[in-house]
mmCIF file of C-alpha atoms in Angstrom:
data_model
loop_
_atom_site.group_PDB
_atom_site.id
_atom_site.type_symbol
_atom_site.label_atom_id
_atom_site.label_comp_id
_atom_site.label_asym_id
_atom_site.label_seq_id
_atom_site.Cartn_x
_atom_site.Cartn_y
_atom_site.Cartn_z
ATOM 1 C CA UNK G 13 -32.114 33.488 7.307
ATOM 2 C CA UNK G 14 -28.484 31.480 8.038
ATOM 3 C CA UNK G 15 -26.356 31.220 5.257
ATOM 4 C CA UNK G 16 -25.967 27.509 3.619
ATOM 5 C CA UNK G 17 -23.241 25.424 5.235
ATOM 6 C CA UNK G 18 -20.029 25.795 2.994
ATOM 7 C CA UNK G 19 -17.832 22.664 3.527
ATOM 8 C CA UNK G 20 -14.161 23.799 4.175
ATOM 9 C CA UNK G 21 -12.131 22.851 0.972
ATOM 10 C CA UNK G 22 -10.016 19.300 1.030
ATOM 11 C CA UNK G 23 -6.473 19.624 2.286
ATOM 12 C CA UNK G 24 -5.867 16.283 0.585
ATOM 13 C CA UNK G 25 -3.405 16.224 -2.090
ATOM 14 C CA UNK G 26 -4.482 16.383 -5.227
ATOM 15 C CA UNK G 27 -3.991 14.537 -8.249
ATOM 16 C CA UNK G 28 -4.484 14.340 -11.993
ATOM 17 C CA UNK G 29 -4.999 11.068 -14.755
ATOM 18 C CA UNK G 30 -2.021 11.210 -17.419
ATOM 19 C CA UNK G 31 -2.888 10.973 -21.109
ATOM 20 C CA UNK G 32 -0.763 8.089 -21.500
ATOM 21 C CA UNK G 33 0.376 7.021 -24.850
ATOM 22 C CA UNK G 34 0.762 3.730 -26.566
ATOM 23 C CA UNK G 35 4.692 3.468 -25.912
ATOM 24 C CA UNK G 36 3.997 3.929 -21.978
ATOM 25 C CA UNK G 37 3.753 0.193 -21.542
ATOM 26 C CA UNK G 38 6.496 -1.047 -22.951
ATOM 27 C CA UNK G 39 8.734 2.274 -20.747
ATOM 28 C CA UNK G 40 7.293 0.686 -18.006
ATOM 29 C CA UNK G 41 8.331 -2.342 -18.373
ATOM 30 C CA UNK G 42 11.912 -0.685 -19.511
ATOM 31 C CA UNK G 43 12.087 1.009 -16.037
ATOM 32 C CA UNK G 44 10.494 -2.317 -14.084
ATOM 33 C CA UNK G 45 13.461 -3.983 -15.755
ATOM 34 C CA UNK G 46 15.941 -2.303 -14.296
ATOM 35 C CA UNK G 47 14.790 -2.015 -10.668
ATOM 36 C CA UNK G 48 14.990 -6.115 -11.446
ATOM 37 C CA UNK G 49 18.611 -6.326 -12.655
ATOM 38 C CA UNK G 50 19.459 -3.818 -9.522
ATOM 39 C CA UNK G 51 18.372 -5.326 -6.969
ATOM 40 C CA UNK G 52 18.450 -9.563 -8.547
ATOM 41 C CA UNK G 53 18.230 -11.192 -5.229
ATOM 42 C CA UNK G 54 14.756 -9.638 -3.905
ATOM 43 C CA UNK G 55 13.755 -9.742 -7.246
ATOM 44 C CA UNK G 56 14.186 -13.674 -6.841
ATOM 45 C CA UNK G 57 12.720 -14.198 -3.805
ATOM 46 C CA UNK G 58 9.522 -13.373 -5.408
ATOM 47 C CA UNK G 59 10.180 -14.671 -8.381
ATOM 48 C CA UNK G 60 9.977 -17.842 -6.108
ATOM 49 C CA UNK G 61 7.025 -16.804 -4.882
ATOM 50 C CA UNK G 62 4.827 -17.161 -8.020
ATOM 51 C CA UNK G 63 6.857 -20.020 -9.273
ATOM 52 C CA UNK G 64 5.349 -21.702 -6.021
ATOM 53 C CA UNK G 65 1.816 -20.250 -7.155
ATOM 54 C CA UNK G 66 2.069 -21.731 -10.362
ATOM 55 C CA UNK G 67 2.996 -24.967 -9.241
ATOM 56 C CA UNK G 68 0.067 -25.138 -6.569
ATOM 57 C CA UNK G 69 -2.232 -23.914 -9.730
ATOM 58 C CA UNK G 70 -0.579 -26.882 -11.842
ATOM 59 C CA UNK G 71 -1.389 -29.700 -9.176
ATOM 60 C CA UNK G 72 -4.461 -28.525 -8.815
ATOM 61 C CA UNK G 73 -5.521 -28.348 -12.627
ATOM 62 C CA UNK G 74 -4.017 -31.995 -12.695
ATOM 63 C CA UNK G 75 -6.142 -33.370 -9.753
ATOM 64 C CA UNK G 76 -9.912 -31.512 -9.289
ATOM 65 C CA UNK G 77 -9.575 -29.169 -12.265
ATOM 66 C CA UNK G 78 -12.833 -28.225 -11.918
ATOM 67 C CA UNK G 79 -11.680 -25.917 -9.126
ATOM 68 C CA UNK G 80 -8.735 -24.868 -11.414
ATOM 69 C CA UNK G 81 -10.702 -21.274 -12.413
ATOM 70 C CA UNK G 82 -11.230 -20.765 -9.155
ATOM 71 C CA UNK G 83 -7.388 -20.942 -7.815
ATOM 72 C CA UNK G 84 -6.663 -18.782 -10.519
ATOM 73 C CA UNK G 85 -8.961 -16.196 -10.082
ATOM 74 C CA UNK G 86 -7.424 -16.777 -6.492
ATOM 75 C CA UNK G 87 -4.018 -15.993 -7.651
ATOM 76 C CA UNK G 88 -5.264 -12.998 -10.058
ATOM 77 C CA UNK G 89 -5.978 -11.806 -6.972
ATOM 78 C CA UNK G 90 -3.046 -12.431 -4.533
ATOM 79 C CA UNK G 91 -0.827 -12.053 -7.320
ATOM 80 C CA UNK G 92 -1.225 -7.795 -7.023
ATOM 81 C CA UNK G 93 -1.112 -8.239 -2.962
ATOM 82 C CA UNK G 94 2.231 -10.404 -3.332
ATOM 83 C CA UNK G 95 3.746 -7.682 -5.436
ATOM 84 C CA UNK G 96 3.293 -4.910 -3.470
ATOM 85 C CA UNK G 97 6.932 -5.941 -2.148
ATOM 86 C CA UNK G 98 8.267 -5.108 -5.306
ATOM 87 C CA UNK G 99 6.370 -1.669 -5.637
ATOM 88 C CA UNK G 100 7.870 -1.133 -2.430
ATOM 89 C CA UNK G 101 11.514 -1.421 -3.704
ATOM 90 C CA UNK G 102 11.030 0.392 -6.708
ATOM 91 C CA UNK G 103 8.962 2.878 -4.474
ATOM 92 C CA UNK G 104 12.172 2.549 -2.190
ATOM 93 C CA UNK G 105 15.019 3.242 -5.582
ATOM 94 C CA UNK G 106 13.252 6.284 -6.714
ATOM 95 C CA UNK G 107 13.276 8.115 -3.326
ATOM 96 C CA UNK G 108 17.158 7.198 -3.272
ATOM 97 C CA UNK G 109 16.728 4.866 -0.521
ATOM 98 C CA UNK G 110 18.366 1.339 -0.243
ATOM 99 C CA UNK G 111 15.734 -1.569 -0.285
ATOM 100 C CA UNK G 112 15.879 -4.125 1.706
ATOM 101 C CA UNK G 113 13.629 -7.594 1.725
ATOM 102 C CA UNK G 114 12.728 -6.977 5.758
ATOM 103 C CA UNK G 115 11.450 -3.802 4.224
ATOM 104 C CA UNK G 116 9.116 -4.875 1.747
ATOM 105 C CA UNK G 117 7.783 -8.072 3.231
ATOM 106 C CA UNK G 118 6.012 -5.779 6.051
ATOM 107 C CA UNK G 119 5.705 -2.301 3.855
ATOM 108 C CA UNK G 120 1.986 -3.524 3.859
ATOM 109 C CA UNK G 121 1.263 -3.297 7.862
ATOM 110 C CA UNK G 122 0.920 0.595 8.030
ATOM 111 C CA UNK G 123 -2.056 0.076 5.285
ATOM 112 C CA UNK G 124 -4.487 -2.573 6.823
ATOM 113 C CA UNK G 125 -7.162 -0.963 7.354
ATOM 114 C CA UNK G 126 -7.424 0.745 3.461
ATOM 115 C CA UNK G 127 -5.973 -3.058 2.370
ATOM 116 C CA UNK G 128 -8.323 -5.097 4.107
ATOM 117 C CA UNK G 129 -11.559 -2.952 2.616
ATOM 118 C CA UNK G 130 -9.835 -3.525 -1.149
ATOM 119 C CA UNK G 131 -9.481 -7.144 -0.252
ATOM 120 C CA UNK G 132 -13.301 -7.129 0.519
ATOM 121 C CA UNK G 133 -14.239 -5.766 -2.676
ATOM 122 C CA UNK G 134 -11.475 -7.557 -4.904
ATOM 123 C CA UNK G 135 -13.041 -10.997 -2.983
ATOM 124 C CA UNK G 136 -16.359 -9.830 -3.969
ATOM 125 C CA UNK G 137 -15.688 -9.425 -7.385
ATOM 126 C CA UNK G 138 -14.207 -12.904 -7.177
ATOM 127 C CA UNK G 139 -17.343 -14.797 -5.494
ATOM 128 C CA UNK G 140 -19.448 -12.815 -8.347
ATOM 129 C CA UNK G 141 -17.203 -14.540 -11.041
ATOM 130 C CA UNK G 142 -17.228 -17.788 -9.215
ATOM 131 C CA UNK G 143 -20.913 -17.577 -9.201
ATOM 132 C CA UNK G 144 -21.137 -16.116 -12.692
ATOM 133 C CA UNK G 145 -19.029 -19.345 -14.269
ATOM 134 C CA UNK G 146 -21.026 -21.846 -12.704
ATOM 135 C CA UNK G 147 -24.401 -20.025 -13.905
ATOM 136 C CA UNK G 148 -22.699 -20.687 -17.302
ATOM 137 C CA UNK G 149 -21.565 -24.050 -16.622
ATOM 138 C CA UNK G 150 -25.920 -24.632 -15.430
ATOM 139 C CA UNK G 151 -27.065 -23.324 -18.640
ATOM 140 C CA UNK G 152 -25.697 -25.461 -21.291
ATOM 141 C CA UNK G 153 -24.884 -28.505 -19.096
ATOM 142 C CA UNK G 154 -29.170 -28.852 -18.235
ATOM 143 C CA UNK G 155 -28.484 -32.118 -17.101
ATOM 144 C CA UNK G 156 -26.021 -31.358 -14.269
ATOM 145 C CA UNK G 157 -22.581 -30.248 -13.531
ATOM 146 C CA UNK G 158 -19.976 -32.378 -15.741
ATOM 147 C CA UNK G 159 -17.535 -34.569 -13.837
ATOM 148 C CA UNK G 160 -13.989 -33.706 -13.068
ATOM 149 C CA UNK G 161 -12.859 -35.704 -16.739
ATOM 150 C CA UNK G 162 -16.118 -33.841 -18.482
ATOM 151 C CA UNK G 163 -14.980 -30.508 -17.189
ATOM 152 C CA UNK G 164 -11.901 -31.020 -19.490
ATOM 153 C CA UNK G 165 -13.681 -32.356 -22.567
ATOM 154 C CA UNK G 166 -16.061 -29.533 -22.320
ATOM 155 C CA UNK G 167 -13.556 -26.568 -22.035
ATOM 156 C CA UNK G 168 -11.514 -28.015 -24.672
ATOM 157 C CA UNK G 169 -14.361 -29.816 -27.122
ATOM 158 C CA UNK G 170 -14.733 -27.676 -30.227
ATOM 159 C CA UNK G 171 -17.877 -28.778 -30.073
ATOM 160 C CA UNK G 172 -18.578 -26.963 -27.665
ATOM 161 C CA UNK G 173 -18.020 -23.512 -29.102
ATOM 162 C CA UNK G 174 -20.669 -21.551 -27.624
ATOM 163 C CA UNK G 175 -20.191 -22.326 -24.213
ATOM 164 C CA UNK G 176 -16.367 -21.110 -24.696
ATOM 165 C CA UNK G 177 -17.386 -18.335 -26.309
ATOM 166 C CA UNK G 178 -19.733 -17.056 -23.081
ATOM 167 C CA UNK G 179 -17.547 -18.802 -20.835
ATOM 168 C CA UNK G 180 -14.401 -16.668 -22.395
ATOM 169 C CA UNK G 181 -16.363 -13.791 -22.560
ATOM 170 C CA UNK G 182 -17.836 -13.889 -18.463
ATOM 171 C CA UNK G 183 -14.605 -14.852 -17.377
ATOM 172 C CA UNK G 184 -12.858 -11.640 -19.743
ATOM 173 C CA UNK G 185 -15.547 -9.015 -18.115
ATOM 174 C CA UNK G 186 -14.673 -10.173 -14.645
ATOM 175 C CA UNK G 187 -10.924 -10.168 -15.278
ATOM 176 C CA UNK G 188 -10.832 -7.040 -16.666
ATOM 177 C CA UNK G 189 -12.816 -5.988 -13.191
ATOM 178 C CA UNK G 190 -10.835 -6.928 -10.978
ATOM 179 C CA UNK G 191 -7.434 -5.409 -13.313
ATOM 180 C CA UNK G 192 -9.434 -2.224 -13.734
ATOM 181 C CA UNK G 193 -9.875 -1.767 -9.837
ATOM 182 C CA UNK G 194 -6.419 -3.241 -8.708
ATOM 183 C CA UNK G 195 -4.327 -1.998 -11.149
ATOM 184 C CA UNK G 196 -3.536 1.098 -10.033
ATOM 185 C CA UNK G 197 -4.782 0.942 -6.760
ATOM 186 C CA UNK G 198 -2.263 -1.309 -4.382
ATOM 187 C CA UNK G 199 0.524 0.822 -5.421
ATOM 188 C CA UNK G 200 -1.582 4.241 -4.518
ATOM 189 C CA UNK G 201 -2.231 3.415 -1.563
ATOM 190 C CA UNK G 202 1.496 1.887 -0.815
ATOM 191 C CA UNK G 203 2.522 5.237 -2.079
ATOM 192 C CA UNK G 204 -0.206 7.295 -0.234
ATOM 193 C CA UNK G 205 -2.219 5.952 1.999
ATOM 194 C CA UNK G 206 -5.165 6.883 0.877
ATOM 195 C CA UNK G 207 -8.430 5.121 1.504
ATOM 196 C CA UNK G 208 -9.738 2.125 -0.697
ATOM 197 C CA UNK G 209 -12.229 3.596 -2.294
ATOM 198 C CA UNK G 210 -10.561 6.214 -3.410
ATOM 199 C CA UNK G 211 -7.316 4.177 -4.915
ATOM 200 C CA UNK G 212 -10.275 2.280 -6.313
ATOM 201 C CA UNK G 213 -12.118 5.127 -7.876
ATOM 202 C CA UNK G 214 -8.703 5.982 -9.120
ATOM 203 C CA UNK G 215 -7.979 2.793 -10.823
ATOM 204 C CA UNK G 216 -10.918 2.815 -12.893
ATOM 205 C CA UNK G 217 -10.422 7.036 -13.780
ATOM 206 C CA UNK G 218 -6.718 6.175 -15.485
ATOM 207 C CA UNK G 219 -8.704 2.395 -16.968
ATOM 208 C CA UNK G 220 -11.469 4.327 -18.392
ATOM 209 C CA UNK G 221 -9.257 7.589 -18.916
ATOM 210 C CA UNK G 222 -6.756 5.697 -21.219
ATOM 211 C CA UNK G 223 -8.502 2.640 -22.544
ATOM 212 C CA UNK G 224 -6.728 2.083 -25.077
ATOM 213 C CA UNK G 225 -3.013 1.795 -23.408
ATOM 214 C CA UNK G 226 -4.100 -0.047 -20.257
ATOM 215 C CA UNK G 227 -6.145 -2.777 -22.642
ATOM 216 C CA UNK G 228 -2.545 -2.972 -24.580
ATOM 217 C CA UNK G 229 -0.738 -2.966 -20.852
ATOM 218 C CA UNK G 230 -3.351 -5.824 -19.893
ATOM 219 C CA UNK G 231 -2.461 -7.755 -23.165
ATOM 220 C CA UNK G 232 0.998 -7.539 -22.421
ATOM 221 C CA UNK G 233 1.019 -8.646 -18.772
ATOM 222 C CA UNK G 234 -1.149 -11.533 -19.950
ATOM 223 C CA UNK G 235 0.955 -12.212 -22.783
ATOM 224 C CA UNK G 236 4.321 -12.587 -20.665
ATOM 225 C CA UNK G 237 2.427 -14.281 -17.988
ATOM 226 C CA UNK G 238 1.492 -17.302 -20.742
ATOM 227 C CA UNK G 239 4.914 -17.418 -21.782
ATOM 228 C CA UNK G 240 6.486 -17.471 -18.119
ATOM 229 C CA UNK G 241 3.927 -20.673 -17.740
ATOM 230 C CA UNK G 242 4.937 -22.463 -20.355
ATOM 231 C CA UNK G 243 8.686 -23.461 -19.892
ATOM 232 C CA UNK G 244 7.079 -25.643 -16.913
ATOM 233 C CA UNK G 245 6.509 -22.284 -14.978
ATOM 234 C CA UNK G 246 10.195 -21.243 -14.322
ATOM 235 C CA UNK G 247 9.968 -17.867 -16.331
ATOM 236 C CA UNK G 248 8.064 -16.742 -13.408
ATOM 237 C CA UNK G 249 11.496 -16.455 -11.902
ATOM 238 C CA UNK G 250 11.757 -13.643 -13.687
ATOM 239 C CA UNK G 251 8.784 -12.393 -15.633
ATOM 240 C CA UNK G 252 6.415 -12.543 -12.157
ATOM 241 C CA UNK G 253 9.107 -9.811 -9.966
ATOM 242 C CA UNK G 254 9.297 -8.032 -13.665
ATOM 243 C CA UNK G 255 5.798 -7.367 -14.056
ATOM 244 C CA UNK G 256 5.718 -6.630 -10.268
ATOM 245 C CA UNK G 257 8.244 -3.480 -10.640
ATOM 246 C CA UNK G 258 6.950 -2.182 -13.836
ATOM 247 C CA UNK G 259 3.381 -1.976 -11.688
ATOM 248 C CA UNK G 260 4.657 0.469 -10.203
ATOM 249 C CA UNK G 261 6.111 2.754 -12.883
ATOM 250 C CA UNK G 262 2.702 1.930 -14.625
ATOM 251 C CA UNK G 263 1.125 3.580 -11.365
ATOM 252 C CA UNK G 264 3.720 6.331 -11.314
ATOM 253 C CA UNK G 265 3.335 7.342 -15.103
ATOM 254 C CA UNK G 266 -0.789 7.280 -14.738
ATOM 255 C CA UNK G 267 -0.860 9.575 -11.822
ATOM 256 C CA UNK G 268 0.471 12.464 -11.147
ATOM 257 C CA UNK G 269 0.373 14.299 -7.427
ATOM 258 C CA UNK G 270 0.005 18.397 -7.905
ATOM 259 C CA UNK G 271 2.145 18.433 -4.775
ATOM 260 C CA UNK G 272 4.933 16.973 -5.760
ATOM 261 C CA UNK G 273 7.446 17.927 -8.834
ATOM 262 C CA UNK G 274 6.173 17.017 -12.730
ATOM 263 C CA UNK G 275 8.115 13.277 -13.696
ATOM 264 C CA UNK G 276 10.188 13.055 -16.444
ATOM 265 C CA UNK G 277 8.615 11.469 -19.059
#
């Protein structure tokens, strides 16, 4: 009788979920802060970036905003891509090496094939949430879709309670999707490579692993994003490359390679 095939053990690198803690969030953005203030001008030029995002969201929500939820689940999504610069720079400071902007506008062409397959899945989370809201929309409007102006009195009609309440509460499950499975993924694979799946699988361990912490790190990117937006969007300038570096630290502290030496908390 022939013995049962043994698979040879993984030579990947192997890796562990943190126990995070409550304060990690706010270290994060600490450290993302000062990968900003060092290196100002980079830290600009994408801060111009999502200035420009917010004012193509803007003109939109002033002209068809019925397709205003879908542009921004649009930029929930290309906001992560965008910032993959940044997690390049601050990927770039804590090796010792000087960043450049050459550098981390094309850090992302030795990853397209594991980039391309999260794209697929990130854009079919989106079409699921596109299709979700306008099952919502069918539901309590029975007697059609509203017009562009009844789109605004229904999202904003107290009235109408209910339908924000499942309309919040779709669009919240999705969101939270999409952050659980990009969160910590984009900056994995920046950092190694490693196939989408896997960064996504990874995501979701340190989401799930530390609920608590990333639902207080969601709040606060959300939270700083709403007050970037309101000074007419220019807070972006800042708040958009800010979130972008401490991304990365948030990816750093959550997972920790067994092949390379234990971070300093």
């Amino acid at each position: 009788m022939e013995n049962p095939y043994v698979p040879p053990p993984s030579d990947a690198p192997r890796k562990e979920i943190v126990r995070l803690r409550l304060v990690d969030p706010f270290r994060w953005l600490a450290q993302g802060g000062r990968d900003l203030w060092a290196e100002k001008g980079i830290g600009l030029f994408y801060g111009v970036c999502f200035f420009i995002m917010a004012l193509v969201l803007g003109a939109v929500f002033r002209n068809s905003p019925e397709y205003a939820m879908s542009i921004a689940s649009g930029c929930l999504l290309v906001g992560p891509f965008l910032a993959m610069g940044l997690y390049e720079v601050s990927r770039r400071r804590e090796r010792g090496l000087t960043p450049d902007l050459g550098t981390s506008l094309t850090c992302w062409d030795s990853h397209l094939g594991s980039m391309g397959m999260l794209v697929l899945v990130l854009v079919v989370l989106e079409l699921l949430w596109g299709r979700a809201s306008l099952v919502v929309f069918a539901v309590f409007f029975n007697t059609g879709m509203p017009s562009t102006t009844g789109v605004i009195q229904a999202v904003f009609n107290p009235d109408n309670w209910e339908f924000l309440l499942v309309y919040m509460m779709v669009g919240g499950v999705f969101a939270g999707l999409v952050f659980a499975t990009a969160v910590v993924s984009i900056p994995m694979i920046l950092d190694r490579d490693t196939d989408a799946i896997s960064a996504a699988i990874t995501s979701l361990q340190v989401v799930f692993g530390n609920f608590a912490v990333m639902l207080l790190w969601g709040a606060l990117i959300t939270a700083l994003v709403v007050l970037a937006l309101l000074p007419w969007g220019l807070g972006l300038l800042i708040i958009g490359p800010l979130l972008g570096h401490a991304s990365w630290h948030a990816y750093r502290g959550s997972v920790r390679w067994l092949d390379t030496p234990k971070q300093a908390s």
